[in-house]
CSV table of C-alpha atoms and ligand atoms in Angstrom, one decimal:
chain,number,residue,atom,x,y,z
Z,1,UNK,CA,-42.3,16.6,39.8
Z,2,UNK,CA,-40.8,14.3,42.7
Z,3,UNK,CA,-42.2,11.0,43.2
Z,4,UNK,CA,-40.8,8.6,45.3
Z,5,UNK,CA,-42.3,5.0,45.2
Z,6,UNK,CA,-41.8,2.2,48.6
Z,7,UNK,CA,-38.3,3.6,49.0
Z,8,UNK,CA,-36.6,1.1,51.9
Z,9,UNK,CA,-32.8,2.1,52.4
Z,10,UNK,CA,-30.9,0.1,55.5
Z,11,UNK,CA,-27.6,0.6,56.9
Z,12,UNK,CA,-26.0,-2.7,58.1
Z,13,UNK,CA,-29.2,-4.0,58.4
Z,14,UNK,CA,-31.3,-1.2,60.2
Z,15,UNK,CA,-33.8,-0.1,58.5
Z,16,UNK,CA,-33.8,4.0,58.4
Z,17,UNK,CA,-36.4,4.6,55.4
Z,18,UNK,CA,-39.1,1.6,55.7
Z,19,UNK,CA,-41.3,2.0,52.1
Z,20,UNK,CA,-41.8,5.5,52.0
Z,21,UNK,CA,-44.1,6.6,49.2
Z,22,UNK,CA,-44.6,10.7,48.4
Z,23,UNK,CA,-45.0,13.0,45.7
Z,24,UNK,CA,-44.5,16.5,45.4
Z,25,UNK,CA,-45.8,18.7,42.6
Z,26,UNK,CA,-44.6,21.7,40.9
Z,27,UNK,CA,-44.6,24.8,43.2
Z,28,UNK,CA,-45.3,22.5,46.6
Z,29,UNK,CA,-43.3,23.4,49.5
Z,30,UNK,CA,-43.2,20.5,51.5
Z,31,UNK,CA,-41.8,20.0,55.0
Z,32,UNK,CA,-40.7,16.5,56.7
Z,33,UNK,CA,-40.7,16.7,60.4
Z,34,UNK,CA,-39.8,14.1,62.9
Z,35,UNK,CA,-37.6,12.9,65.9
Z,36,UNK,CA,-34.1,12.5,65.2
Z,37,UNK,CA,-33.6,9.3,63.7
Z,38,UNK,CA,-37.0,8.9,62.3
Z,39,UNK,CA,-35.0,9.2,58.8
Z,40,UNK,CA,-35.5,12.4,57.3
Z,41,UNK,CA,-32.0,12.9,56.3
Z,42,UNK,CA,-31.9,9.4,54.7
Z,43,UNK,CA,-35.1,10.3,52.7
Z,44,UNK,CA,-34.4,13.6,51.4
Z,45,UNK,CA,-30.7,12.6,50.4
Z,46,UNK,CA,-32.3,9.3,48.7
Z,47,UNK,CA,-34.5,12.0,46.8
Z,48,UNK,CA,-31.3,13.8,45.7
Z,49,UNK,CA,-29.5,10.9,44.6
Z,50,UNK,CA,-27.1,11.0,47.6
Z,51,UNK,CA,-27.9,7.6,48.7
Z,52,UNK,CA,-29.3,4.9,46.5
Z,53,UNK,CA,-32.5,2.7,48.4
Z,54,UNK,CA,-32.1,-0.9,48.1
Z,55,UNK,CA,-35.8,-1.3,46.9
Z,56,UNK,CA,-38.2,1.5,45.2
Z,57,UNK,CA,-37.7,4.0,43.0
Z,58,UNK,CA,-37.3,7.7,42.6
Z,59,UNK,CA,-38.7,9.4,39.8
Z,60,UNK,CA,-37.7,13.1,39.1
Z,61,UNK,CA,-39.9,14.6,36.4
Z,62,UNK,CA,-41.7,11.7,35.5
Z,63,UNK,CA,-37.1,10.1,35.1
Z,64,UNK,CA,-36.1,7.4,37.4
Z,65,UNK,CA,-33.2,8.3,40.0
Z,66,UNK,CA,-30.6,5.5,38.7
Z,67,UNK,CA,-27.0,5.8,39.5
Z,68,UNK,CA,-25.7,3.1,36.6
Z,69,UNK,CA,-27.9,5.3,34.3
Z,70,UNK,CA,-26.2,7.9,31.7
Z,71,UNK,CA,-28.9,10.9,32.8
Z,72,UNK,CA,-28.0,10.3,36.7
Z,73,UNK,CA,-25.8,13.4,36.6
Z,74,UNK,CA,-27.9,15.5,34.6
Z,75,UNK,CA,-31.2,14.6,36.6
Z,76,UNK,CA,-29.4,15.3,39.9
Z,77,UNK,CA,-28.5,18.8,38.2
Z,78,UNK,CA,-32.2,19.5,38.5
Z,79,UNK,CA,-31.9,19.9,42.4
Z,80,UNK,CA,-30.2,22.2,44.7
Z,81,UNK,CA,-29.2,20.9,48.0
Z,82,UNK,CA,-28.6,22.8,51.0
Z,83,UNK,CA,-26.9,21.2,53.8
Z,84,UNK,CA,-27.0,21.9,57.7
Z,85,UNK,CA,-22.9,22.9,57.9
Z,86,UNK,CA,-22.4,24.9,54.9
Z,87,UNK,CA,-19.5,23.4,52.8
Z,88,UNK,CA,-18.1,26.8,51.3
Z,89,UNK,CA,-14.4,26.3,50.4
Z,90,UNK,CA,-12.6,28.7,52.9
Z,91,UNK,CA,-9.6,29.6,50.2
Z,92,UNK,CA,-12.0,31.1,48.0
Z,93,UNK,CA,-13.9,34.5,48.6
Z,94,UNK,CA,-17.9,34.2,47.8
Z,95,UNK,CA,-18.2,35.3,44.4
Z,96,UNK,CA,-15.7,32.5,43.7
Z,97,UNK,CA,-17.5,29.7,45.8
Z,98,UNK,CA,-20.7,31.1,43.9
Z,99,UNK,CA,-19.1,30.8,40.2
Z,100,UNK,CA,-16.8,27.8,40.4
Z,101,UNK,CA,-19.5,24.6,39.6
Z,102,UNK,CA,-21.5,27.1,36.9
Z,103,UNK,CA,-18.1,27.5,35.3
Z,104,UNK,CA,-16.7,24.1,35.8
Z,105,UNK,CA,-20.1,22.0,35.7
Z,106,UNK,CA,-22.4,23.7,33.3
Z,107,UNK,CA,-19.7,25.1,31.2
Z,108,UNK,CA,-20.5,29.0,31.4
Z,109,UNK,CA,-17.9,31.5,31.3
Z,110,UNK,CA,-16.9,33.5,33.9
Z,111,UNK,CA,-18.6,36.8,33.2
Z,112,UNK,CA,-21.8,34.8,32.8
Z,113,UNK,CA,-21.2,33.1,36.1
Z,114,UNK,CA,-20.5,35.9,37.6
Z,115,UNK,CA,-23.7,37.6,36.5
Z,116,UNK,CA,-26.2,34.8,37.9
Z,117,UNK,CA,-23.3,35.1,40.9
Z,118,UNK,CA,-24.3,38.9,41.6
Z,119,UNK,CA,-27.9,37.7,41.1
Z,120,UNK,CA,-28.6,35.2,43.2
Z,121,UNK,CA,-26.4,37.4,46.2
Z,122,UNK,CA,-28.7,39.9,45.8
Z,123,UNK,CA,-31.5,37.3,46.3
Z,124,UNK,CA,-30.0,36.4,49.7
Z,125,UNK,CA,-29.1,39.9,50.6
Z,126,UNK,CA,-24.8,39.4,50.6
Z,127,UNK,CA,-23.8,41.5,47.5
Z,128,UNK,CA,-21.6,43.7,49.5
Z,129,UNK,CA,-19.7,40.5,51.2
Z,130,UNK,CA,-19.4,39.0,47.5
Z,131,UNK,CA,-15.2,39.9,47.8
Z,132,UNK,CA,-14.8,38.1,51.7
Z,133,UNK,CA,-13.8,35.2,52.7
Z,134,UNK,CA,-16.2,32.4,54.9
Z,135,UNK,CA,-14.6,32.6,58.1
Z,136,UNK,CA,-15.2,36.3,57.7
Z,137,UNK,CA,-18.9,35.6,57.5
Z,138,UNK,CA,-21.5,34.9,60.4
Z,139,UNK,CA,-23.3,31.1,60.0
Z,140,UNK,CA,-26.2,32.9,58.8
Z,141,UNK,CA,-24.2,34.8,56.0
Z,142,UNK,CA,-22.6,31.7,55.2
Z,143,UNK,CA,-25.9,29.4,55.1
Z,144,UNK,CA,-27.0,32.4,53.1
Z,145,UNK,CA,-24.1,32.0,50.3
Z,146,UNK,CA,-24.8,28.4,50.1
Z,147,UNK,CA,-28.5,29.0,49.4
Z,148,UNK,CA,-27.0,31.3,46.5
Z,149,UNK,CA,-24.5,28.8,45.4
Z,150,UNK,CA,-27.0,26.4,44.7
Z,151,UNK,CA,-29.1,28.6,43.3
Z,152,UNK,CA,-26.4,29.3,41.0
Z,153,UNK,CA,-26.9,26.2,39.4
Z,154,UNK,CA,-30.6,27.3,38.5
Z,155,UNK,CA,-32.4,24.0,40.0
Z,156,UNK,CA,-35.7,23.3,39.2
Z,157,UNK,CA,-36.4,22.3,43.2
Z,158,UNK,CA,-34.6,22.9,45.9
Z,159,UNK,CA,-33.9,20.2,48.7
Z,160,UNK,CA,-32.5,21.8,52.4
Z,161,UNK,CA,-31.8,19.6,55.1
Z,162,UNK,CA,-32.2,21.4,58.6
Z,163,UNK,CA,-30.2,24.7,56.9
Z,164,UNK,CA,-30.8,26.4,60.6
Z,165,UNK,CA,-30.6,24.5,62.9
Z,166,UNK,CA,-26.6,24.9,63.3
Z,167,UNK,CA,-27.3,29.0,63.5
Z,168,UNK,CA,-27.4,31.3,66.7
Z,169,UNK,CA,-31.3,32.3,66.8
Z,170,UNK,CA,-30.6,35.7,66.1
Z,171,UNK,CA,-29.7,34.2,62.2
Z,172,UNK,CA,-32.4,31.5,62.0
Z,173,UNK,CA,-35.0,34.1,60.4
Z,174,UNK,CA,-32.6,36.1,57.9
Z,175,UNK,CA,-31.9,32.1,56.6
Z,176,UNK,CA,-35.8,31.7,56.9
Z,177,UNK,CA,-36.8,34.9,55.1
Z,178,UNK,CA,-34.5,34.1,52.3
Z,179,UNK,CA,-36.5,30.8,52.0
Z,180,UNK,CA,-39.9,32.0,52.2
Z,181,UNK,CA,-38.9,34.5,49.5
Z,182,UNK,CA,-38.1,31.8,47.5
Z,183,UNK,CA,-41.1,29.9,48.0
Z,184,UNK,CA,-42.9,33.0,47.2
Z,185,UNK,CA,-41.4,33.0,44.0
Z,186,UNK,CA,-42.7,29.6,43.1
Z,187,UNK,CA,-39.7,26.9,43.6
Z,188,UNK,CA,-40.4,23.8,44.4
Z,189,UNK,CA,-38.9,22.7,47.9
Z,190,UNK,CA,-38.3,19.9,50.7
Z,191,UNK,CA,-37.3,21.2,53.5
Z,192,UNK,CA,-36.2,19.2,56.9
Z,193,UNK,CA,-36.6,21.4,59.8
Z,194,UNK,CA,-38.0,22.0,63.2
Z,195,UNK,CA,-38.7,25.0,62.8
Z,196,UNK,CA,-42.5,25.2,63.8
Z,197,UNK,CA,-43.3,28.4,62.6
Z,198,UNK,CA,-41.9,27.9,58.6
Z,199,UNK,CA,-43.3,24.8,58.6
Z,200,UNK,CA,-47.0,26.5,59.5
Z,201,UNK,CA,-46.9,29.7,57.7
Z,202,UNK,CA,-44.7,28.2,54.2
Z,203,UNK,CA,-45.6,24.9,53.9
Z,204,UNK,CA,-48.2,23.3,51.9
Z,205,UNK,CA,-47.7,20.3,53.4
Z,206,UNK,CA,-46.0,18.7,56.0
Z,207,UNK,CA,-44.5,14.9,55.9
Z,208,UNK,CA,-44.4,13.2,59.5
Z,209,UNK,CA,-41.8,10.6,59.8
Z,210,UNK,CA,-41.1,7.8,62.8
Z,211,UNK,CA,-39.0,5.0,62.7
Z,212,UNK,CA,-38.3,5.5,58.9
Z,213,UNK,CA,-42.0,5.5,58.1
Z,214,UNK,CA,-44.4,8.2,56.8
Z,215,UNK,CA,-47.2,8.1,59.5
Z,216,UNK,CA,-48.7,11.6,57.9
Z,217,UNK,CA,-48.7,13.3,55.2
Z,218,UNK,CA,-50.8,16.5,55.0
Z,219,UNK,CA,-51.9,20.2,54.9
Z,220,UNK,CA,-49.5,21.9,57.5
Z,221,UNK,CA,-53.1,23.1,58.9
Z,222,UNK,CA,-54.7,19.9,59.7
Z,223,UNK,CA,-50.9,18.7,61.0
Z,224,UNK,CA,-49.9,21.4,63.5
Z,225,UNK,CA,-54.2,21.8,64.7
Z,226,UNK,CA,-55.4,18.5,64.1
Z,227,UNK,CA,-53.2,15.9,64.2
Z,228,UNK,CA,-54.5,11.9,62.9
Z,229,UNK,CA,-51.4,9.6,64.5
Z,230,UNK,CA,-50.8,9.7,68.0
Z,231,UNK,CA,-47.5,9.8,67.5
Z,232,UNK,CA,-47.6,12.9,65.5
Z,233,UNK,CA,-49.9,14.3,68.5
Z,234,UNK,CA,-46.7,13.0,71.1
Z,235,UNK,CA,-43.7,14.5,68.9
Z,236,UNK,CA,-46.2,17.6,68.6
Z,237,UNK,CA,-46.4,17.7,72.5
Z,238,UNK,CA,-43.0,17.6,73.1
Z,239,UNK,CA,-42.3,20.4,71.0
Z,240,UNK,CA,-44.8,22.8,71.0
Z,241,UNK,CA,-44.5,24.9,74.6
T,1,ATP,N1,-24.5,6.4,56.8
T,1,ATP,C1,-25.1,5.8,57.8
T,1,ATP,N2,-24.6,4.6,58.3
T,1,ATP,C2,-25.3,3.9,59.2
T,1,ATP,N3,-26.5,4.3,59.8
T,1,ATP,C3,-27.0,5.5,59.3
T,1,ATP,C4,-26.4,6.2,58.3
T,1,ATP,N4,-27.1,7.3,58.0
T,1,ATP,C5,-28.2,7.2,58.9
T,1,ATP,N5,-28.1,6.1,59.6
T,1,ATP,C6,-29.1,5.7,60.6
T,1,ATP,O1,-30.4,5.8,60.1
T,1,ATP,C7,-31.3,6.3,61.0
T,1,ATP,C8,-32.0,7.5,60.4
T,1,ATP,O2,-31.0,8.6,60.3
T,1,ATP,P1,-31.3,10.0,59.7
T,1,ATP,O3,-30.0,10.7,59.7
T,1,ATP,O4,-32.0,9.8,58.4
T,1,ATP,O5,-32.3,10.6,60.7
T,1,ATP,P2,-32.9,12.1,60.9
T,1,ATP,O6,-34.3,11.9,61.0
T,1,ATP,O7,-32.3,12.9,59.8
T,1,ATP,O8,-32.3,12.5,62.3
T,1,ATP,P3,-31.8,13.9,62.9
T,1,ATP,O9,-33.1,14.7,63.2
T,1,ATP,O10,-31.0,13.6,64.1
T,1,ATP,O11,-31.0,14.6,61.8
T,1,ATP,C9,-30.5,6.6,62.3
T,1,ATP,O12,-30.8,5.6,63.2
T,1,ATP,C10,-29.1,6.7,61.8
T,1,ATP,O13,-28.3,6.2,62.8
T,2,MG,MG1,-31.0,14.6,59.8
């Protein structure tokens, strides 16, 4: 469903994805891991079409990633995206944040929009906020609503990029719970985090990066009890107490 083929991407010259190869099949809930600056961000947004590598390619159901082509848009559709700060527009309440790119974007009309709206809050457990504004949400409501908004676009895959790690503790697990639901349901999904104990009991896999390289990819198993690298075994040390 995703494959990515010796992706490099530099900035000014430094290298922060260094021919990164991975696949990801239907269903798979894949996790990347690795210290900050190691280039997970820069990999999962090159996946999503957010930044373009220099060499390699991205395919997306078998369709290359290619911003001069005419089906960039329309492959990008394919994948929600889920950001560490959350993006809502504060002028609008949630239902409108949740209906405004199904109306404007796939061209469906507001009761329709609304519909999937009321759906996809149920989903994340926010149907009676669905009339509030942001600010008058915690982080991990509003983390929640953007998990709905971009389920609102009905993605085939879903991309999240540290979605927790900017919430108090007592919301990292309501956020989690919501995503484990999901990937009990089926969708396919990269997820950047640190959190130890998703990554062990909802991945399939888990992707280890350093300095812009994969050093390991495998079963979240083998990764968390039996590391290969020994810099997978050193990040692991640090982190695990
Ligand atoms: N837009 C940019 N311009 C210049 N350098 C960048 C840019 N984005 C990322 N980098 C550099 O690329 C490297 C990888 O960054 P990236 O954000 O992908 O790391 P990360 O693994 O997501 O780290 P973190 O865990 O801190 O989020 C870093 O050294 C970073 O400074
Ligand atoms: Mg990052």
């Amino acid at each position: 469903m995703i494959k990515v083929d010796h992706i490099t991407k530099t900035f000014n010259g430094f290298t922060a994805v260094n021919d990164a190869s991975l696949e990801i099949e239907k269903g798979e809930i894949v996790c990347l891991i690795g210290p900050s600056g190691s280039g997970k961000s820069t990999l999962i947004r090159c996946i999503n079409g957010l930044e373009h590598p220099e060499t390699g390619k991205v395919y997306i159901d078998g369709e290359e990633l290619d911003p001069k082509s005419g089906n960039f848009a329309q492959i990008r559709r394919k994948m929600g995206f889920v950001f560490q700060h959350f993006n809502l527009f504060p002028n609008m309440t949630v239902l409108e944040n949740l209906t405004l790119a199904p109306v404007k974007v796939l061209g469906k009309s507001q009761q329709e929009a609304e519909d999937v709206a009321m759906k996809y809050l149920q989903v994340v457990g926010l149907v009676e906020k669905k009339d509030e504004y942001p600010n008058k949400l915690s982080g991990g409501q509003k983390q929640r609503v953007a998990i709905a908004r971009a389920l609102c676009l009905e993605p085939e895959m879903m991309l999240f990029d540290e979605p927790t790690s900017a919430l108090d503790p007592e919301m990292v697990l309501d956020v989690l719970n919501v995503m484990k639901e999901l990937a009990n349901e089926g969708m396919t999904m990269i997820v950047v985090t640190h959190e130890m104990g998703f990554a062990k009991t909802v991945a399939n896999r888990v992707v280890f990066l350093e300095d812009g390289k994969i050093v390991e990819d495998t079963d979240a198993k083998t990764f968390y009890e039996n590391p290969e690298s020994d810099r997978a075994k050193d990040f692991l040390s640090k982190v695990m107490y």
